[in-house]
Short mmCIF file of C-alpha atoms in Angstrom, two decimals:
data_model
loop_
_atom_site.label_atom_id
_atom_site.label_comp_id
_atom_site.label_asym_id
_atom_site.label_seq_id
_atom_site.Cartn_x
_atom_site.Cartn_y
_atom_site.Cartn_z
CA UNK A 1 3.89 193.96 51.93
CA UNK A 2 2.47 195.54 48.85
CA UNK A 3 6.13 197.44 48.12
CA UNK A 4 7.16 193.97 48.94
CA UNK A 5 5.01 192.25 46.28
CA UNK A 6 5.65 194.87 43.09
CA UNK A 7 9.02 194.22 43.94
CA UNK A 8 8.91 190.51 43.59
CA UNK A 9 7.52 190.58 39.81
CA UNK A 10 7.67 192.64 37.00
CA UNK A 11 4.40 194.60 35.70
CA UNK A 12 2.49 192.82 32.78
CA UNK A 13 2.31 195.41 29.65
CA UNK A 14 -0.30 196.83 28.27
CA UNK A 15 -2.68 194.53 25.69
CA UNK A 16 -0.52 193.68 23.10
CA UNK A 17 -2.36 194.81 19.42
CA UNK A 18 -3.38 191.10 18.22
CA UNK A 19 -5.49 191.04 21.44
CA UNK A 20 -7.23 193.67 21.12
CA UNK A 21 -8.54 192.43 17.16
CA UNK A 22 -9.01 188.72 17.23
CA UNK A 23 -11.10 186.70 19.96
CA UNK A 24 -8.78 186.34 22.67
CA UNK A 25 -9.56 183.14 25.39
CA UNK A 26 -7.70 183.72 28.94
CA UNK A 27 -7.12 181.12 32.09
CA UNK A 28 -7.03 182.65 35.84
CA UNK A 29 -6.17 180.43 39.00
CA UNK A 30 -5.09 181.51 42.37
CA UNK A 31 -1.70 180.72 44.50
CA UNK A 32 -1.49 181.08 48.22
CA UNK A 33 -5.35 180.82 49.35
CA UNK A 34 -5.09 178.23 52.40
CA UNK A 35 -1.72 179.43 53.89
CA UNK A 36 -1.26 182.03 57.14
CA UNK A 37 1.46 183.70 55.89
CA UNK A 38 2.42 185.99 52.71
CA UNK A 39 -0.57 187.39 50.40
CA UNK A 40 -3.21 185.34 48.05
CA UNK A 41 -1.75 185.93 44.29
CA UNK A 42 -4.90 185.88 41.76
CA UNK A 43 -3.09 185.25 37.94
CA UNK A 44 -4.65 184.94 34.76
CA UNK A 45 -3.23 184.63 31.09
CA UNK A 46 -4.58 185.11 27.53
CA UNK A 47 -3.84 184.77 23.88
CA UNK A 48 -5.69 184.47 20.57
CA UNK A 49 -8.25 181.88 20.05
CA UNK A 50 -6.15 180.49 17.12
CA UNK A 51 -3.30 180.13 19.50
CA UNK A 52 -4.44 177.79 21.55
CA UNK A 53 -3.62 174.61 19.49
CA UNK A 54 0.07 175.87 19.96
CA UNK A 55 -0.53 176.99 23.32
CA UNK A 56 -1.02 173.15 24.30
CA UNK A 57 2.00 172.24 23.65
CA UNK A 58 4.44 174.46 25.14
CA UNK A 59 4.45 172.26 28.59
CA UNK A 60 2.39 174.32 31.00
CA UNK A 61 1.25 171.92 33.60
CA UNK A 62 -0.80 172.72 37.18
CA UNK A 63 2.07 174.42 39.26
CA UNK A 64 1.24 172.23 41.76
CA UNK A 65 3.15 169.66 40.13
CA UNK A 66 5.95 171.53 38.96
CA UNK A 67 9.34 171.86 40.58
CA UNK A 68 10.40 175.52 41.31
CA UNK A 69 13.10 175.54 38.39
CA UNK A 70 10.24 174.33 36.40
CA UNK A 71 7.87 176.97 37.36
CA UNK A 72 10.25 179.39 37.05
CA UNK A 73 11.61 179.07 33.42
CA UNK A 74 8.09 178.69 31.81
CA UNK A 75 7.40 181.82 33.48
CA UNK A 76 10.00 183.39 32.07
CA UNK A 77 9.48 181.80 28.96
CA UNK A 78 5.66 183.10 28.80
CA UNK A 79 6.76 186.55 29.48
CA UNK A 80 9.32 186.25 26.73
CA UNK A 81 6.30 185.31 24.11
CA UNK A 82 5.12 187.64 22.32
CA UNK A 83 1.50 185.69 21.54
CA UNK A 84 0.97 185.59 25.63
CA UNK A 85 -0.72 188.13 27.77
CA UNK A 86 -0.84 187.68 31.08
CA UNK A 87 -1.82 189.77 34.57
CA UNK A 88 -1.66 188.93 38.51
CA UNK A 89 -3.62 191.07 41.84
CA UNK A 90 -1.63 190.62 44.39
CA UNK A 91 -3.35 190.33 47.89
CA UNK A 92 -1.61 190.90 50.93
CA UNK A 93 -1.98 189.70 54.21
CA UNK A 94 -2.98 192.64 56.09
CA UNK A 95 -5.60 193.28 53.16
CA UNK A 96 -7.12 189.57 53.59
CA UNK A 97 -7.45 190.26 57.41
CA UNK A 98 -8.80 193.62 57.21
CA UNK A 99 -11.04 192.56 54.79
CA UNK A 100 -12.52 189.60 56.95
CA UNK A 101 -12.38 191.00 60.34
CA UNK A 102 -14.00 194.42 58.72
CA UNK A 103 -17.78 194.80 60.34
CA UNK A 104 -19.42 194.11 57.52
CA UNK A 105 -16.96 190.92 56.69
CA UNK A 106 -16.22 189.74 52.94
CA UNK A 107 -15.43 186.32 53.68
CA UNK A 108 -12.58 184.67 51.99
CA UNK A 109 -14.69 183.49 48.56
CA UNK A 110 -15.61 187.24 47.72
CA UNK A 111 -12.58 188.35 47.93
CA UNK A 112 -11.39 185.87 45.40
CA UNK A 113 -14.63 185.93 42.72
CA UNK A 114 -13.75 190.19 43.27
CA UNK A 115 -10.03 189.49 42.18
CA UNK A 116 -11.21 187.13 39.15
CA UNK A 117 -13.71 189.67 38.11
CA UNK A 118 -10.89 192.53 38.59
CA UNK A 119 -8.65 190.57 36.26
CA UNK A 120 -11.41 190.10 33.62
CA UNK A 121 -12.22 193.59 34.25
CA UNK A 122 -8.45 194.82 33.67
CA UNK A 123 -8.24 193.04 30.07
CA UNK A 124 -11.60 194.39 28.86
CA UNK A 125 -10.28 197.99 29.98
CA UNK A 126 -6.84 197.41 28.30
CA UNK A 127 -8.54 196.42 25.08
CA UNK A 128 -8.28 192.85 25.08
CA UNK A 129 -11.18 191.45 22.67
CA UNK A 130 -11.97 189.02 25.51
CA UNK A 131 -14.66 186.01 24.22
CA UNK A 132 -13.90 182.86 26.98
CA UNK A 133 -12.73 182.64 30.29
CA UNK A 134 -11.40 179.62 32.23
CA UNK A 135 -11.40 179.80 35.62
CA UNK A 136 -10.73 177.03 38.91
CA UNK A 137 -13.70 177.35 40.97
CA UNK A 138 -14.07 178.87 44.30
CA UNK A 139 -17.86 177.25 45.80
CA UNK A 140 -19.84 175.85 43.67
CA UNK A 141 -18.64 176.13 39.80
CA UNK A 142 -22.44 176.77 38.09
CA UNK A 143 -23.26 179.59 40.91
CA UNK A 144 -19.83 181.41 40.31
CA UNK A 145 -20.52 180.93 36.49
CA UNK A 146 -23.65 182.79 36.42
CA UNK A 147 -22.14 185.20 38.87
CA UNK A 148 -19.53 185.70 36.36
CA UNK A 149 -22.13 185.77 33.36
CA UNK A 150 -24.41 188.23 34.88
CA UNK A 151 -21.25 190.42 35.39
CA UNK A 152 -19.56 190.04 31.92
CA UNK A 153 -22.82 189.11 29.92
CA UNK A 154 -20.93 189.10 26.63
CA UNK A 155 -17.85 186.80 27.48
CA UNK A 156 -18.71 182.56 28.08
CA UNK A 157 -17.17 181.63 30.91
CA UNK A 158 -16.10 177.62 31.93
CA UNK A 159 -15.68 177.23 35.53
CA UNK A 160 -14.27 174.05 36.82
CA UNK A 161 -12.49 172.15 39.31
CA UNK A 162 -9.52 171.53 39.03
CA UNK A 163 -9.65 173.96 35.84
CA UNK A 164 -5.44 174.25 35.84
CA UNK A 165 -4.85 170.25 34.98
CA UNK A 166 -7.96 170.49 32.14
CA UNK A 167 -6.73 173.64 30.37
CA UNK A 168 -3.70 174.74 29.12
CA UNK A 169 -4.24 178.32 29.65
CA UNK A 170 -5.36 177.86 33.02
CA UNK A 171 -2.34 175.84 33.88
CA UNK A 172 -0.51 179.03 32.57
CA UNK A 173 -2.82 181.08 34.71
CA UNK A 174 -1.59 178.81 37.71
CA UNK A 175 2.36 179.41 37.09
CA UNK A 176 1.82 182.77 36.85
CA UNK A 177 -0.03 183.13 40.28
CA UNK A 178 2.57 180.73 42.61
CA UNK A 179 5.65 182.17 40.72
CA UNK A 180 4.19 185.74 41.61
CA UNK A 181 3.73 184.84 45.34
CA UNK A 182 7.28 182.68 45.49
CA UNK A 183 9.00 185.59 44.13
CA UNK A 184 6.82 187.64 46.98
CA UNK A 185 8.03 185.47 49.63
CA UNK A 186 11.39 185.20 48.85
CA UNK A 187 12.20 188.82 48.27
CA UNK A 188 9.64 189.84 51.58
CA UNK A 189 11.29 192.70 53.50
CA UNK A 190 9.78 193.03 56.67
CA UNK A 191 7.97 196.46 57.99
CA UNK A 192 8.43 195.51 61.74
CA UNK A 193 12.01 196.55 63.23
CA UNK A 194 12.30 193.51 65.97
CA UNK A 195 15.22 191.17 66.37
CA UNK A 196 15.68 188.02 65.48
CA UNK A 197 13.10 188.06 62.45
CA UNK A 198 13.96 185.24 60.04
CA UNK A 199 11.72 183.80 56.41
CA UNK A 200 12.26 180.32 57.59
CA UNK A 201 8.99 179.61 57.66
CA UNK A 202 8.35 176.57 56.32
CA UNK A 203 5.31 175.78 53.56
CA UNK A 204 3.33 178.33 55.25
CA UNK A 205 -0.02 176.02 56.12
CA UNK A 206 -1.24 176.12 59.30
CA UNK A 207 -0.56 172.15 59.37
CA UNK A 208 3.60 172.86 59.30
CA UNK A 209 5.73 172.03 62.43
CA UNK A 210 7.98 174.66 61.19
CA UNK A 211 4.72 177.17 60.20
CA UNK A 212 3.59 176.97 63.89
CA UNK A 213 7.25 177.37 65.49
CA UNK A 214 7.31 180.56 63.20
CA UNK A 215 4.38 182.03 64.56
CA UNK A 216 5.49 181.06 68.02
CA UNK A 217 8.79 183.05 67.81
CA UNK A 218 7.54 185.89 66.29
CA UNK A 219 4.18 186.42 68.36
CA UNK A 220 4.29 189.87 70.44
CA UNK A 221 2.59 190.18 73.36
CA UNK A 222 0.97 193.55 72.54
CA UNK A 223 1.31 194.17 69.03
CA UNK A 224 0.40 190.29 67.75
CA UNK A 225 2.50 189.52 64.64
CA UNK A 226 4.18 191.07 61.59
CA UNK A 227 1.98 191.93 58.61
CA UNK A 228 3.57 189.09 57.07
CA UNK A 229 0.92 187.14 58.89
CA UNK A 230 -2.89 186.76 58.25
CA UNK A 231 -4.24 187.24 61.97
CA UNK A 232 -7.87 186.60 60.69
CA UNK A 233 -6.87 182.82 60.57
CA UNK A 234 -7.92 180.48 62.89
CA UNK A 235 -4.46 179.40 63.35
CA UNK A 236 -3.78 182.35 65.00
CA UNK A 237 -6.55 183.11 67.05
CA UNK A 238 -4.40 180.13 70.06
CA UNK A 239 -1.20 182.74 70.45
CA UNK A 240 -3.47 185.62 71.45
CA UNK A 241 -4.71 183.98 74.41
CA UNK A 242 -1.98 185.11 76.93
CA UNK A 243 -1.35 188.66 75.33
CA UNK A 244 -1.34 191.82 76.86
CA UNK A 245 -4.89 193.02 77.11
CA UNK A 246 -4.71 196.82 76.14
CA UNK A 247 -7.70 198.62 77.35
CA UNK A 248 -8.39 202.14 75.57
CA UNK A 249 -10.71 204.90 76.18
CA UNK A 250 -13.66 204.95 73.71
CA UNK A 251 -16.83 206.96 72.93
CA UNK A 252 -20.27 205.47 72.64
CA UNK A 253 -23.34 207.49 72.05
CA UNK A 254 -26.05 206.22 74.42
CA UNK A 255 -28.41 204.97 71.38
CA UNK A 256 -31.51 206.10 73.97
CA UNK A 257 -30.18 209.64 75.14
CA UNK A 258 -31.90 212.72 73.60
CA UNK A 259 -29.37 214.82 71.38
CA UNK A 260 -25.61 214.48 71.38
CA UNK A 261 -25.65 213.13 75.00
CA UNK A 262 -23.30 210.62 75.01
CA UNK A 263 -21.80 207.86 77.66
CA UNK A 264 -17.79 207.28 77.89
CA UNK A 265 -16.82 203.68 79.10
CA UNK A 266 -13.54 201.93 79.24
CA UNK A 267 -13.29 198.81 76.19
CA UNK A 268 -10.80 195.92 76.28
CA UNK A 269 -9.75 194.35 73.18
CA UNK A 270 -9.76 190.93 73.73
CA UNK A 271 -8.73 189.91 70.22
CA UNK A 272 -7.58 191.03 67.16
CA UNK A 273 -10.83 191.77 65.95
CA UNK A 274 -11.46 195.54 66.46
CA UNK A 275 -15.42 196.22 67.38
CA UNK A 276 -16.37 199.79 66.77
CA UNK A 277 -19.30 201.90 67.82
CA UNK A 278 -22.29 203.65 66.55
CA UNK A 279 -22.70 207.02 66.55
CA UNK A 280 -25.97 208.98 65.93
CA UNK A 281 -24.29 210.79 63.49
CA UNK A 282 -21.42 212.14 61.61
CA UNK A 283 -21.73 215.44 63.01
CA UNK A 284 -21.10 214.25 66.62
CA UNK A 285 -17.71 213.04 65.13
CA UNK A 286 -17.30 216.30 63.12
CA UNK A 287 -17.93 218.47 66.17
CA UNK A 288 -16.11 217.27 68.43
CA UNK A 289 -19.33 216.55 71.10
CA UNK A 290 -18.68 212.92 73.12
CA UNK A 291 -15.51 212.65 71.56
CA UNK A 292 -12.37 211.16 73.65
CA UNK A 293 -10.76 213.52 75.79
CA UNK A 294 -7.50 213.12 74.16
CA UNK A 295 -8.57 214.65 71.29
CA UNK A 296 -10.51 217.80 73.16
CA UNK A 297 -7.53 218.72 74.85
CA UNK A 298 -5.57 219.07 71.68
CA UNK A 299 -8.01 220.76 69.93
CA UNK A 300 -7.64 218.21 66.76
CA UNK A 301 -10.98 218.32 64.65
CA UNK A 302 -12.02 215.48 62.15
CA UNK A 303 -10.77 216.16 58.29
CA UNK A 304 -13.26 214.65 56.11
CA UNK A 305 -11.87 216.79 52.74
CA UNK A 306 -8.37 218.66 52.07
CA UNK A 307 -7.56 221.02 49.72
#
């Protein structure tokens, strides 16, 4: 997915040299958070401070209520403008999941503020003299602000609902994200080798007719679905329900045995969500003591550092 993604859109340049000497103001918004399918696209877009008179009238509207065509040519049209900056983090499915499935989960929310802040970050590395920030919340708007604040003390930051219909560089912000992800989408070249794969997935909410028959036909028994998908949805968590349960041989280190004792026990994966287990140490991994019999017999030690 992420060859998939740089594929789909060009790389922003480096900070052009009016950014980094007047007061820059920059927009971010976010395309693709609710839907199962493809990644989340985080976008912002800057320019000077005494641009933004001009900036409010070159027709950038919430992408929401823009046609494609639309979309498309004032993308192209930013990116041709030499007075616009703009970035996007592209977030791919398999990323999201991992990420909110991981034992210590980062729910949906942190993994958005951490791709704002990333942005923000990314401009004050490349130079940008960065003084405001307008961003469409995610939770409550005056929590994420002082979030933000506490994080970038030296920039003032507006966070709003609805921020891409109230400000023009947010609006920008907003065609940069969904053109990003439609580009994504329609150039996606899939990792799995199966027959019979098709993109005719409709809007990609979990709501769709066609969304669900697309995760009906490609659903595997054993493997669960292409990385296309975001299995961490609820959505999904239906189709798993008459898969193949796949049983594998793990090691658990009996938490009340004295030294590297350790108890072997057979674990089904009844989900997607993958449960590990603690270990006393790192040096019962390192060693080789309590470890899976597959890996005794071959002899294969744990590489922690390579030359």
């Amino acid at each position: 997915m992420a060859a998939a993604a740089a594929a789909a859109t060009a790389t922003a340049a480096a900070a052009p040299e009016w950014a980094t000497k007047e007061p820059c103001l920059m927009g971010i918004d976010e395309a693709g958070r609710g839907p199962v399918l493809g990644p989340m696209v985080y976008g912002c877009m800057y320019c000077a401070r005494s641009y933004h008179d001009t900036l409010a009238t070159l027709s950038f509207a919430d992408s929401k209520t823009l046609k494609e065509e639309q979309r498309e040519e004032l993308f192209e049209s930013l990116k041709m403008n030499s007075s616009i900056g703009w970035e996007v983090d592209v977030i791919c499915s398999k990323v999201l999941s991992a990420k909110m499935l991981k034992r210590t989960k980062i729910n949906l929310n942190e993994i958005s503020h951490n791709s704002a802040m990333g942005l923000v970050r990314k401009a004050i590395d490349s130079g940008v003299l960065l003084t405001e920030v307008y961003i469409d919340t995610v939770g409550d708007p005056e929590k994420y602000r002082v979030k933000l604040t506490e994080k970038f003390p030296g920039i003032k930051f507006v966070v709003a609902k609805k921020a891409d219909s109230l400000y023009p560089v947010v609006s920008g912000a907003s065609i940069v994200a969904k053109v990003t992800r439609d580009r994504a989408l329609r150039n996606w070249v899939f990792d799995e080798t199966a027959q019979n794969m098709h993109m005719n997935t409709g809007s990609g909410y979990p709501g769709d007719p066609n969304t669900i028959q697309w995760l009906k036909d490609h659903k595997h028994p054993v493997f669960g679905f292409p990385t296309l998908v975001r299995f961490s949805w609820g959505t999904c968590t239906a189709y798993f329900k008459n898969g193949v349960e796949v049983t594998w041989e793990s090691d658990e280190v009996d938490e009340d045995a004295a030294g590297y004792g350790s108890a072997k026990r057979q674990v089904t994966l009844s989900s997607l969500g993958f449960t590990g287990f603690k270990r006393k140490s790192e040096e019962i991994e390192s060693s080789g003591k309590g470890r899976c019999k597959f890996f005794q017999a071959r002899k294969l030690e744990l590489i922690r550092k390579f030359q």
